[in-house]
mmCIF file with all atom_site columns, C-alpha atoms in Angstrom:
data_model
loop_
_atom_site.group_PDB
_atom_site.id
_atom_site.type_symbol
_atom_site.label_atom_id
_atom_site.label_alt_id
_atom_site.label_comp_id
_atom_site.label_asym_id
_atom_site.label_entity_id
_atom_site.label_seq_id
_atom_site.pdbx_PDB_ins_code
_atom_site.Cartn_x
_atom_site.Cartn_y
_atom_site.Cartn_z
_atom_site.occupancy
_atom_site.B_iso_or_equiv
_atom_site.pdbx_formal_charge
_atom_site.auth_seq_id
_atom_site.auth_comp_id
_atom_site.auth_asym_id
_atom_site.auth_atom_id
_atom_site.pdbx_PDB_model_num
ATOM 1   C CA . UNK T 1 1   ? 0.000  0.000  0.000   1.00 0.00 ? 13  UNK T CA 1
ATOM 2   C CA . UNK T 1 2   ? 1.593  3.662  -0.798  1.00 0.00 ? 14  UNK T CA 1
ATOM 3   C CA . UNK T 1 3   ? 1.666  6.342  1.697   1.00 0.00 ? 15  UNK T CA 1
ATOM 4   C CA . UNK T 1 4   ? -1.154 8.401  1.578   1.00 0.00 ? 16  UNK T CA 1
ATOM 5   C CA . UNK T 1 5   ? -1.568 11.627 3.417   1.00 0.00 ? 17  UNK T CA 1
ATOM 6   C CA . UNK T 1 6   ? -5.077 9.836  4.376   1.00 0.00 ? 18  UNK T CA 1
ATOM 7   C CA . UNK T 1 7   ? -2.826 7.064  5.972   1.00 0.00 ? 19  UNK T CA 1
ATOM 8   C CA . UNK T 1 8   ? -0.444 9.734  8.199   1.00 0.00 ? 20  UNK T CA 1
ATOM 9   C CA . UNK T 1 9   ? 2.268  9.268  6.174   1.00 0.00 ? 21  UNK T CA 1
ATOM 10  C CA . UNK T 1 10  ? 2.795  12.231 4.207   1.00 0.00 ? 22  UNK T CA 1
ATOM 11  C CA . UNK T 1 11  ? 5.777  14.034 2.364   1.00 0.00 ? 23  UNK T CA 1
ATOM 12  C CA . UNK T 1 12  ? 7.586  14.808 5.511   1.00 0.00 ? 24  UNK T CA 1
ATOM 13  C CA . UNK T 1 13  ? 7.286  10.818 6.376   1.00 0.00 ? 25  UNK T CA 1
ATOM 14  C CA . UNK T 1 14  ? 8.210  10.050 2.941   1.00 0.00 ? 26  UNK T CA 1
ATOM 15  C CA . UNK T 1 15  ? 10.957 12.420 2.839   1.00 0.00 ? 27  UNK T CA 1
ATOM 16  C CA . UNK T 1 16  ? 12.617 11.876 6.399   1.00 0.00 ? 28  UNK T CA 1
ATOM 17  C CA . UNK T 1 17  ? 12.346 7.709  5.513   1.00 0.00 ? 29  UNK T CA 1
ATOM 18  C CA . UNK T 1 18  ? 14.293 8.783  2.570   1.00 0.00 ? 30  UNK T CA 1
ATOM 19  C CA . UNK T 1 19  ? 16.774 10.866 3.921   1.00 0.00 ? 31  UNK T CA 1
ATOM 20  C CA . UNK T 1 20  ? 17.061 7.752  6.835   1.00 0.00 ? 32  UNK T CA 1
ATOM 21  C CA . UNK T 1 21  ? 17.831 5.344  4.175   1.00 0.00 ? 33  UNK T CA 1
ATOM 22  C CA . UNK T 1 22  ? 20.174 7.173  2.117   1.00 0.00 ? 34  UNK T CA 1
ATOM 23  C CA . UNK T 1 23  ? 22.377 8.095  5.218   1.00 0.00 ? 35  UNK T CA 1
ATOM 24  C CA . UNK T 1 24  ? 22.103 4.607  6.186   1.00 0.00 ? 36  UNK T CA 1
ATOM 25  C CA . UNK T 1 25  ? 23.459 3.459  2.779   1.00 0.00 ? 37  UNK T CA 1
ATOM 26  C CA . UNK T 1 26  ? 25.479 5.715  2.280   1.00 0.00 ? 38  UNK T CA 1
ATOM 27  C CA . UNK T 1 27  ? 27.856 4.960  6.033   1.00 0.00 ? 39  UNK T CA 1
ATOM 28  C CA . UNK T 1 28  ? 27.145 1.557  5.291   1.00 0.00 ? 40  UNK T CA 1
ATOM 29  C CA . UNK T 1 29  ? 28.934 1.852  1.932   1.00 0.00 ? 41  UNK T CA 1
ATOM 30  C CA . UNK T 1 30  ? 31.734 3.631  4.041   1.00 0.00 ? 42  UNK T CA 1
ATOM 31  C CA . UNK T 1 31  ? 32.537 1.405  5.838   1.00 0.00 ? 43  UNK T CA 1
ATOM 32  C CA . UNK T 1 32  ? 32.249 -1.523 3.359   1.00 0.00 ? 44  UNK T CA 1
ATOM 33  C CA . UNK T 1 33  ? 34.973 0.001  1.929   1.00 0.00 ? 45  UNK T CA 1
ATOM 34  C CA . UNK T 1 34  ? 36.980 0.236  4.998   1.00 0.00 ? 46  UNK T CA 1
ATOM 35  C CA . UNK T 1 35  ? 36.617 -3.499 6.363   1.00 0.00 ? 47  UNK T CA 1
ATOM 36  C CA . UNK T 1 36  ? 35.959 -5.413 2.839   1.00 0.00 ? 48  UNK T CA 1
ATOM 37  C CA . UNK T 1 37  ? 37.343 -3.089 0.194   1.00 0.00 ? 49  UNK T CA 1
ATOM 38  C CA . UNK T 1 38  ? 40.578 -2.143 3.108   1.00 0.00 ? 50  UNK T CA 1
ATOM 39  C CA . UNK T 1 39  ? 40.656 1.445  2.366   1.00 0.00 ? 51  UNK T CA 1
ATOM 40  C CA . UNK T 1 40  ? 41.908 2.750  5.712   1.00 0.00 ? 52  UNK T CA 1
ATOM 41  C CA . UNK T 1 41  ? 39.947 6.198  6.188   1.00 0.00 ? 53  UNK T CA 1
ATOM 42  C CA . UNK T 1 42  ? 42.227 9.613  7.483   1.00 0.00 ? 54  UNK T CA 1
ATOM 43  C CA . UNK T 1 43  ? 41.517 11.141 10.131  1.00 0.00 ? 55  UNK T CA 1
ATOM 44  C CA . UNK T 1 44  ? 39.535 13.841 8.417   1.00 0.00 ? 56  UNK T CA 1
ATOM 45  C CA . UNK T 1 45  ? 37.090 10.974 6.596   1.00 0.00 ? 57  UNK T CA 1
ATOM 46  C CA . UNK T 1 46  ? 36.547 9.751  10.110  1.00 0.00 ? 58  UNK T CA 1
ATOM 47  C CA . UNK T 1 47  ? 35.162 13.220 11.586  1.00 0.00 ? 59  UNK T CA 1
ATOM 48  C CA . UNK T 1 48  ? 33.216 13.003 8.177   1.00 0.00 ? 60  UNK T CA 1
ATOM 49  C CA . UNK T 1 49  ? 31.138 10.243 9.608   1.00 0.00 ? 61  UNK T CA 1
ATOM 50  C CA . UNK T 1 50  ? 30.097 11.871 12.370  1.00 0.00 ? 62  UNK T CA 1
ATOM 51  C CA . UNK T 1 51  ? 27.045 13.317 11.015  1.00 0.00 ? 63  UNK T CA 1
ATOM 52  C CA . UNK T 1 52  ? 26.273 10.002 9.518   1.00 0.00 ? 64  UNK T CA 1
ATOM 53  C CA . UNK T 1 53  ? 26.424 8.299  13.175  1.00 0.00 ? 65  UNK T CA 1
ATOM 54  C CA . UNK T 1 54  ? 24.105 11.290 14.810  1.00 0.00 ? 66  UNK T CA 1
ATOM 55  C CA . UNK T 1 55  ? 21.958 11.594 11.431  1.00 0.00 ? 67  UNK T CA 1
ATOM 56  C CA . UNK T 1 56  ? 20.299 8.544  11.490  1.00 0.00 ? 68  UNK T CA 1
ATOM 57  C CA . UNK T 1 57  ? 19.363 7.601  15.006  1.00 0.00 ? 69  UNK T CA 1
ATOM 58  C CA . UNK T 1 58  ? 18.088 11.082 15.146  1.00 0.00 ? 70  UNK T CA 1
ATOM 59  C CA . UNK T 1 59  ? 16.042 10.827 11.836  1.00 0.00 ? 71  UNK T CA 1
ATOM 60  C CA . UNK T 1 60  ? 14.544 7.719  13.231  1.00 0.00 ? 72  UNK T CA 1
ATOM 61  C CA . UNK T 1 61  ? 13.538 9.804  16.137  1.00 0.00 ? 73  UNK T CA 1
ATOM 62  C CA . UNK T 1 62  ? 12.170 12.124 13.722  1.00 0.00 ? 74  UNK T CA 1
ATOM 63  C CA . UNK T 1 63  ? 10.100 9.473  12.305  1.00 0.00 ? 75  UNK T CA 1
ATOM 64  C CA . UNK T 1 64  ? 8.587  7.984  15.190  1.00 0.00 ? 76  UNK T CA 1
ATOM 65  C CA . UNK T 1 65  ? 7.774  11.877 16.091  1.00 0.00 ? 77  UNK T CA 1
ATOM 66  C CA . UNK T 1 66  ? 6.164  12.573 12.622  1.00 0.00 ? 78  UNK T CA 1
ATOM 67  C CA . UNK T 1 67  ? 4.191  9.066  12.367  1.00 0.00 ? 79  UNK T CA 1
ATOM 68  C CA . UNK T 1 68  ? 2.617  9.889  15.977  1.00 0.00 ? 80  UNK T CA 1
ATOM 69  C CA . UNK T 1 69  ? 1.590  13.283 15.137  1.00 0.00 ? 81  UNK T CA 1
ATOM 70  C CA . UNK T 1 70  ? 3.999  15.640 16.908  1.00 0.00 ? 82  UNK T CA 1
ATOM 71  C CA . UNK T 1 71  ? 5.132  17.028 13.498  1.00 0.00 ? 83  UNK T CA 1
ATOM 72  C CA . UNK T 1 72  ? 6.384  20.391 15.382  1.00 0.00 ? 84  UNK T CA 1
ATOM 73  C CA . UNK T 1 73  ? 9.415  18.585 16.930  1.00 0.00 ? 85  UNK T CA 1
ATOM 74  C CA . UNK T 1 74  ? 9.914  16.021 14.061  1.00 0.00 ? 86  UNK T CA 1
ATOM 75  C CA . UNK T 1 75  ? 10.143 19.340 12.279  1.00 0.00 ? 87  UNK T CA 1
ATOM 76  C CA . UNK T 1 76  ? 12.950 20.647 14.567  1.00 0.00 ? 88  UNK T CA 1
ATOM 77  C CA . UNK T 1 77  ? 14.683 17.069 15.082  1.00 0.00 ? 89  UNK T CA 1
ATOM 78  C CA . UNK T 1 78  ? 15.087 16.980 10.497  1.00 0.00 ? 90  UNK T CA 1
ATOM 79  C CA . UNK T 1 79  ? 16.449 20.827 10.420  1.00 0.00 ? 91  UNK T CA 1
ATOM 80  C CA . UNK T 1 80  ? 19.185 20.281 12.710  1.00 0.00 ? 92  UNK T CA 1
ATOM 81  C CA . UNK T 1 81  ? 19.928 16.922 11.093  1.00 0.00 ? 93  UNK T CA 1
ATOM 82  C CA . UNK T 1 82  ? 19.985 19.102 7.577   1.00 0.00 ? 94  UNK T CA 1
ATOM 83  C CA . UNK T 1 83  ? 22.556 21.639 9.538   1.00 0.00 ? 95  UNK T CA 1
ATOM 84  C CA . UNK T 1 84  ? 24.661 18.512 10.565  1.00 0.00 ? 96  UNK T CA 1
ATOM 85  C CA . UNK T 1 85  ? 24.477 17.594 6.843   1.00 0.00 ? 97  UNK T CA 1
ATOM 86  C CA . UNK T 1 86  ? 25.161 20.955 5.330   1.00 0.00 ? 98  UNK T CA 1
ATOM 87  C CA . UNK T 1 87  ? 28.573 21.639 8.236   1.00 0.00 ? 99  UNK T CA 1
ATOM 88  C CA . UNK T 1 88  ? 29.340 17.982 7.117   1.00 0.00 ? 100 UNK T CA 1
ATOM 89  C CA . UNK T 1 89  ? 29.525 19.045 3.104   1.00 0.00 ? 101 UNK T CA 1
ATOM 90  C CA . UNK T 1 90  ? 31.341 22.125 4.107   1.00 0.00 ? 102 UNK T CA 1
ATOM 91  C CA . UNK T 1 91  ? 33.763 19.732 5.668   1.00 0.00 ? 103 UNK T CA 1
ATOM 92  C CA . UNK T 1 92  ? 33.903 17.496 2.498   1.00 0.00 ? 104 UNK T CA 1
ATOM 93  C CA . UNK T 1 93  ? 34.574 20.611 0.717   1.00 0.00 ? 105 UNK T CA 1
ATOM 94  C CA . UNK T 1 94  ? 37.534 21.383 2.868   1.00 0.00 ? 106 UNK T CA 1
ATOM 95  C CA . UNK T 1 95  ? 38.939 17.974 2.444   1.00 0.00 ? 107 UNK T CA 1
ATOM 96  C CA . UNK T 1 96  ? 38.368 17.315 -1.294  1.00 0.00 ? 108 UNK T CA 1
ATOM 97  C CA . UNK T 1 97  ? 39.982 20.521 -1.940  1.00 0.00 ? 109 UNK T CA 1
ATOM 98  C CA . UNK T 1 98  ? 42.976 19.477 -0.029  1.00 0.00 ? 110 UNK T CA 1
ATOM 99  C CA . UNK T 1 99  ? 43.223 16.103 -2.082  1.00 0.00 ? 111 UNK T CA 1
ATOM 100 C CA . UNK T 1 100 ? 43.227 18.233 -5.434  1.00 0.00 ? 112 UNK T CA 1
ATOM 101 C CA . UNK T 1 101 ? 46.020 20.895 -3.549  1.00 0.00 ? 113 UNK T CA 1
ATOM 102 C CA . UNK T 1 102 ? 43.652 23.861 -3.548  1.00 0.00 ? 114 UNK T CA 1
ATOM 103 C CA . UNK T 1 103 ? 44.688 24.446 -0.024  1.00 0.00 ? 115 UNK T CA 1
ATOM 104 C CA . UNK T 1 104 ? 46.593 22.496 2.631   1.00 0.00 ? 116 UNK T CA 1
ATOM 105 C CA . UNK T 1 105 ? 45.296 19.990 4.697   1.00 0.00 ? 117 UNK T CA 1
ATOM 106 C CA . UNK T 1 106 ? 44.934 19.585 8.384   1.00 0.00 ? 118 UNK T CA 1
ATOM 107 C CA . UNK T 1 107 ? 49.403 20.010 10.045  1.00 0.00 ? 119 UNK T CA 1
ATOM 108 C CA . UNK T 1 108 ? 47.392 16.871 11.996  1.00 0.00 ? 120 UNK T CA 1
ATOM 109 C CA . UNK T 1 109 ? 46.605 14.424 9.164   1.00 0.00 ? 121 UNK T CA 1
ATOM 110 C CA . UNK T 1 110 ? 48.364 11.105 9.233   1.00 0.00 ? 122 UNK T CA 1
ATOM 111 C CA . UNK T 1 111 ? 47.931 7.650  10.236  1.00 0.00 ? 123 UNK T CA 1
ATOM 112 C CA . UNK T 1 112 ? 44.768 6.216  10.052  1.00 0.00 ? 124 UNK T CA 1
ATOM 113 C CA . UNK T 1 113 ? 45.711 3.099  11.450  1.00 0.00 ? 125 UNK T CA 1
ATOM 114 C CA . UNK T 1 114 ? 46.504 2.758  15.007  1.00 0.00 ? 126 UNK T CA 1
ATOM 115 C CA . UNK T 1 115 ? 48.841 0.591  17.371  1.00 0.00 ? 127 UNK T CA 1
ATOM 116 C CA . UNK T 1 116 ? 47.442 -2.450 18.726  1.00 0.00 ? 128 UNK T CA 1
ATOM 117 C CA . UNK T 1 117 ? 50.041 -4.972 19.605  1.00 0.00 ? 129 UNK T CA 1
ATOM 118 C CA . UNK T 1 118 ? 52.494 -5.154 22.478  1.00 0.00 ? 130 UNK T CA 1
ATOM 119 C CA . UNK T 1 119 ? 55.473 -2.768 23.299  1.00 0.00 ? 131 UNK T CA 1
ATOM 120 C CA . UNK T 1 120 ? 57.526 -5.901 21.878  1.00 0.00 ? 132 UNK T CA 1
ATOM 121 C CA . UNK T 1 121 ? 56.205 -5.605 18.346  1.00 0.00 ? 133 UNK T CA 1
ATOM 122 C CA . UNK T 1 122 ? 55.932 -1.808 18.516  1.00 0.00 ? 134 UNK T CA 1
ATOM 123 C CA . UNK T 1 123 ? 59.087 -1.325 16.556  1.00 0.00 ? 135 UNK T CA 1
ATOM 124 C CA . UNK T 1 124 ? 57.982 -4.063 13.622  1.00 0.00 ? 136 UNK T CA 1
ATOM 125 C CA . UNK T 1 125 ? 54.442 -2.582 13.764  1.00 0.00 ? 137 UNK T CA 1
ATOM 126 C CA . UNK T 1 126 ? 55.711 1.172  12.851  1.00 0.00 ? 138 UNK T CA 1
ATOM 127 C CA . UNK T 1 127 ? 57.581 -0.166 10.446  1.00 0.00 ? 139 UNK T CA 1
ATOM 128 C CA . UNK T 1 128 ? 54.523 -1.325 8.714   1.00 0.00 ? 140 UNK T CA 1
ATOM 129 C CA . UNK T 1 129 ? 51.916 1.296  9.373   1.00 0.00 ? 141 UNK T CA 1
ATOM 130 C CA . UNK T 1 130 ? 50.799 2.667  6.151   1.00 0.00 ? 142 UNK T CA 1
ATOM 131 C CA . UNK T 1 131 ? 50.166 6.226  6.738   1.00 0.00 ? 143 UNK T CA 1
ATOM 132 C CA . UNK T 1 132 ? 46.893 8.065  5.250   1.00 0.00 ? 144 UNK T CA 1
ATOM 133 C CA . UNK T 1 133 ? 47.131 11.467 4.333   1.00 0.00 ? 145 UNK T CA 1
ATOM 134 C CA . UNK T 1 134 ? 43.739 13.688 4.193   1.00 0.00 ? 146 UNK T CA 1
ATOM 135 C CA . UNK T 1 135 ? 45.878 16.018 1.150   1.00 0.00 ? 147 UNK T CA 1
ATOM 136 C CA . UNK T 1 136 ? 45.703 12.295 -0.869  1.00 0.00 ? 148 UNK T CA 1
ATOM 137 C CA . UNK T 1 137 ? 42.839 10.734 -2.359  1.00 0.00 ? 149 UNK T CA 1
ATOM 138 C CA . UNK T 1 138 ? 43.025 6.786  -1.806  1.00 0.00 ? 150 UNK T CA 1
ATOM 139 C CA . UNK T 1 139 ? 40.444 6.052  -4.638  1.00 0.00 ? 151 UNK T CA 1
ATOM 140 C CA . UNK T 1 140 ? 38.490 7.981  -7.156  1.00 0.00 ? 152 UNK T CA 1
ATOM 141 C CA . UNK T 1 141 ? 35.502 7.071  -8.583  1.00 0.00 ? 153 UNK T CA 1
ATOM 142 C CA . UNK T 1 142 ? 34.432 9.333  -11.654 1.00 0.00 ? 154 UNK T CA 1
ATOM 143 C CA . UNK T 1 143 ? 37.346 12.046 -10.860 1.00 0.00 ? 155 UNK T CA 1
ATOM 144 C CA . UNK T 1 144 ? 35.441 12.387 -7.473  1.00 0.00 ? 156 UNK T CA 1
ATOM 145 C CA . UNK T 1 145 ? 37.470 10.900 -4.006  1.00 0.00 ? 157 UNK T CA 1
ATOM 146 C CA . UNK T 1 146 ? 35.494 9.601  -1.427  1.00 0.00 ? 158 UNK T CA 1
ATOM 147 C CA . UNK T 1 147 ? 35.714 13.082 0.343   1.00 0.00 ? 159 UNK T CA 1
ATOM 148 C CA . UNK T 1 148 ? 33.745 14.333 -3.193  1.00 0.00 ? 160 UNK T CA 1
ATOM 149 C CA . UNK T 1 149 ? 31.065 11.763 -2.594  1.00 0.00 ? 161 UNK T CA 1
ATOM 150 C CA . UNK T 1 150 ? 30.739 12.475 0.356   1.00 0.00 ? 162 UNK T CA 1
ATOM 151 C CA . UNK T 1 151 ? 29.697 16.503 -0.476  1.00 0.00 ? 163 UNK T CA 1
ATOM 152 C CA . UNK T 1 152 ? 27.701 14.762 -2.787  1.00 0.00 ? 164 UNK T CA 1
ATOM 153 C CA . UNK T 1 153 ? 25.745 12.395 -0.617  1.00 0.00 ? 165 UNK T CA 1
ATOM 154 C CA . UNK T 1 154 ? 25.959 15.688 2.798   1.00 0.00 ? 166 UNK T CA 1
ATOM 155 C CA . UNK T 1 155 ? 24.531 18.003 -0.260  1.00 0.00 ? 167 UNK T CA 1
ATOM 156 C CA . UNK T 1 156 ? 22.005 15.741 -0.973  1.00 0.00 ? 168 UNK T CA 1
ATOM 157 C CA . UNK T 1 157 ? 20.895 14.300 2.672   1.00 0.00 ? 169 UNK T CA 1
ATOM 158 C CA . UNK T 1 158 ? 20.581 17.991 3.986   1.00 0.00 ? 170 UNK T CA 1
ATOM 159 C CA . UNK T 1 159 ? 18.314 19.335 0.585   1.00 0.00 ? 171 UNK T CA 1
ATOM 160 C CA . UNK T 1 160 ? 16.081 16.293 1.887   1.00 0.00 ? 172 UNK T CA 1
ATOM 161 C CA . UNK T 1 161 ? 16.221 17.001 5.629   1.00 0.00 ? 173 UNK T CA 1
ATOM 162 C CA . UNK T 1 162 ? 15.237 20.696 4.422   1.00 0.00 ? 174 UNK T CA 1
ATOM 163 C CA . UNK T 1 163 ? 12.605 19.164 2.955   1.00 0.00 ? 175 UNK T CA 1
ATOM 164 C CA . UNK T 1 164 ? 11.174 17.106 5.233   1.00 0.00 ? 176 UNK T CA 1
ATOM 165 C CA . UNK T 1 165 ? 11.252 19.680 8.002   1.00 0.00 ? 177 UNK T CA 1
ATOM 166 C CA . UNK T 1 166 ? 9.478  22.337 6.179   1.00 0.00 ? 178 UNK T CA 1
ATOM 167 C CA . UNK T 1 167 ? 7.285  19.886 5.031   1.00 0.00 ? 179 UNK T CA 1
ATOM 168 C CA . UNK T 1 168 ? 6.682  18.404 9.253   1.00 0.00 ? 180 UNK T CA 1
ATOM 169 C CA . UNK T 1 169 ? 6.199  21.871 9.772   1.00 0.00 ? 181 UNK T CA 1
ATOM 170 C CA . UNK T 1 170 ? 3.685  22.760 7.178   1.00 0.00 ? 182 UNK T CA 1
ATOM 171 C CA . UNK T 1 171 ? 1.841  19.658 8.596   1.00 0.00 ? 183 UNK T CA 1
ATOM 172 C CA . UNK T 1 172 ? 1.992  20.700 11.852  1.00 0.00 ? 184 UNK T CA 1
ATOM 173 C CA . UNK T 1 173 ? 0.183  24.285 11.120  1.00 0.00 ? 185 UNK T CA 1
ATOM 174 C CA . UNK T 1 174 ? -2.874 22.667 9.207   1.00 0.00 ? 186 UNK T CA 1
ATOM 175 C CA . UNK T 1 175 ? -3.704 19.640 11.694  1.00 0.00 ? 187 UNK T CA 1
#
């Protein structure tokens, strides 16, 4: 059965399940990448998730909020998840501009993977710690880095969070 704006579900439902899923593919793919595909993320693709990790429980809040009526702080709960979305594609920016040398990365960017074993393999273990750069793209897809996609994917999960929260709060004003 479609959603129906007879059935509760209307575009700020629609929109906010969209945005969920989306985020939720979209880290998923992420980190598919990191544990099957072993592309070790910088430090400056791992603050990049962050919005990811407090966009979607939040959303789901959202949803819950919007399918039980209280469209008002659904409303609230999908603009601040589009500002997380819109500071997180200003920090893609940032970093895919430092892959293609428009600016200098982060003094701070290196390593990626960290030290796990005992102080006796310490010294072998350096010696075989690839370092990640944020200035260097690991993979590009299209002539965009993961850092593009990401502005891509932010850019595109924030226009829908817009969405969804004007939309909540249209609801809200005519129920």
């Amino acid at each position: 059965m479609a959603f129906t704006e007879q059935s509760g579900r209307g575009s700020d439902y629609r929109l906010g399940a969209l945005a969920l899923f989306l985020a939720a593919f979209t880290i998923l793919t992420a980190l598919g990448f990191q544990y099957i595909g072993g592309y070790v993320p910088c430090m400056l693709c791992l603050i990049e998730r962050y919005a990811y990790y407090a966009g979607i429980p939040v959303l789901f809040v959202a949803l819950i909020l919007t399918a039980g009526g209280c469209r008002r702080w659904a409303a609230v709960l999908f603009f601040l998840v589009a500002l997380a979305f819109l500071a997180n594609a200003g920090l893609g920016v940032y970093h895919a501009g430092a892959e293609w040398k428009f600016w200098p990365g982060p003094a701070t960017c290196g390593g990626g993977q960290s030290l796990t074993t005992s102080a006796g393999n310490l010294l072998d273990e350096i010696q075989h710690t690839k370092v990640i750069k944020c200035d260097e793209a690991s993979l590009r897809f299209l002539g965009i880095s993961f850092a593009g996609w990401n502005v891509v994917a932010s850019a595109l999960l924030m226009a829908i969070s817009f969405a969804a929260a004007f939309a909540a709060w249209a609801r809200s004003r005519t129920v």
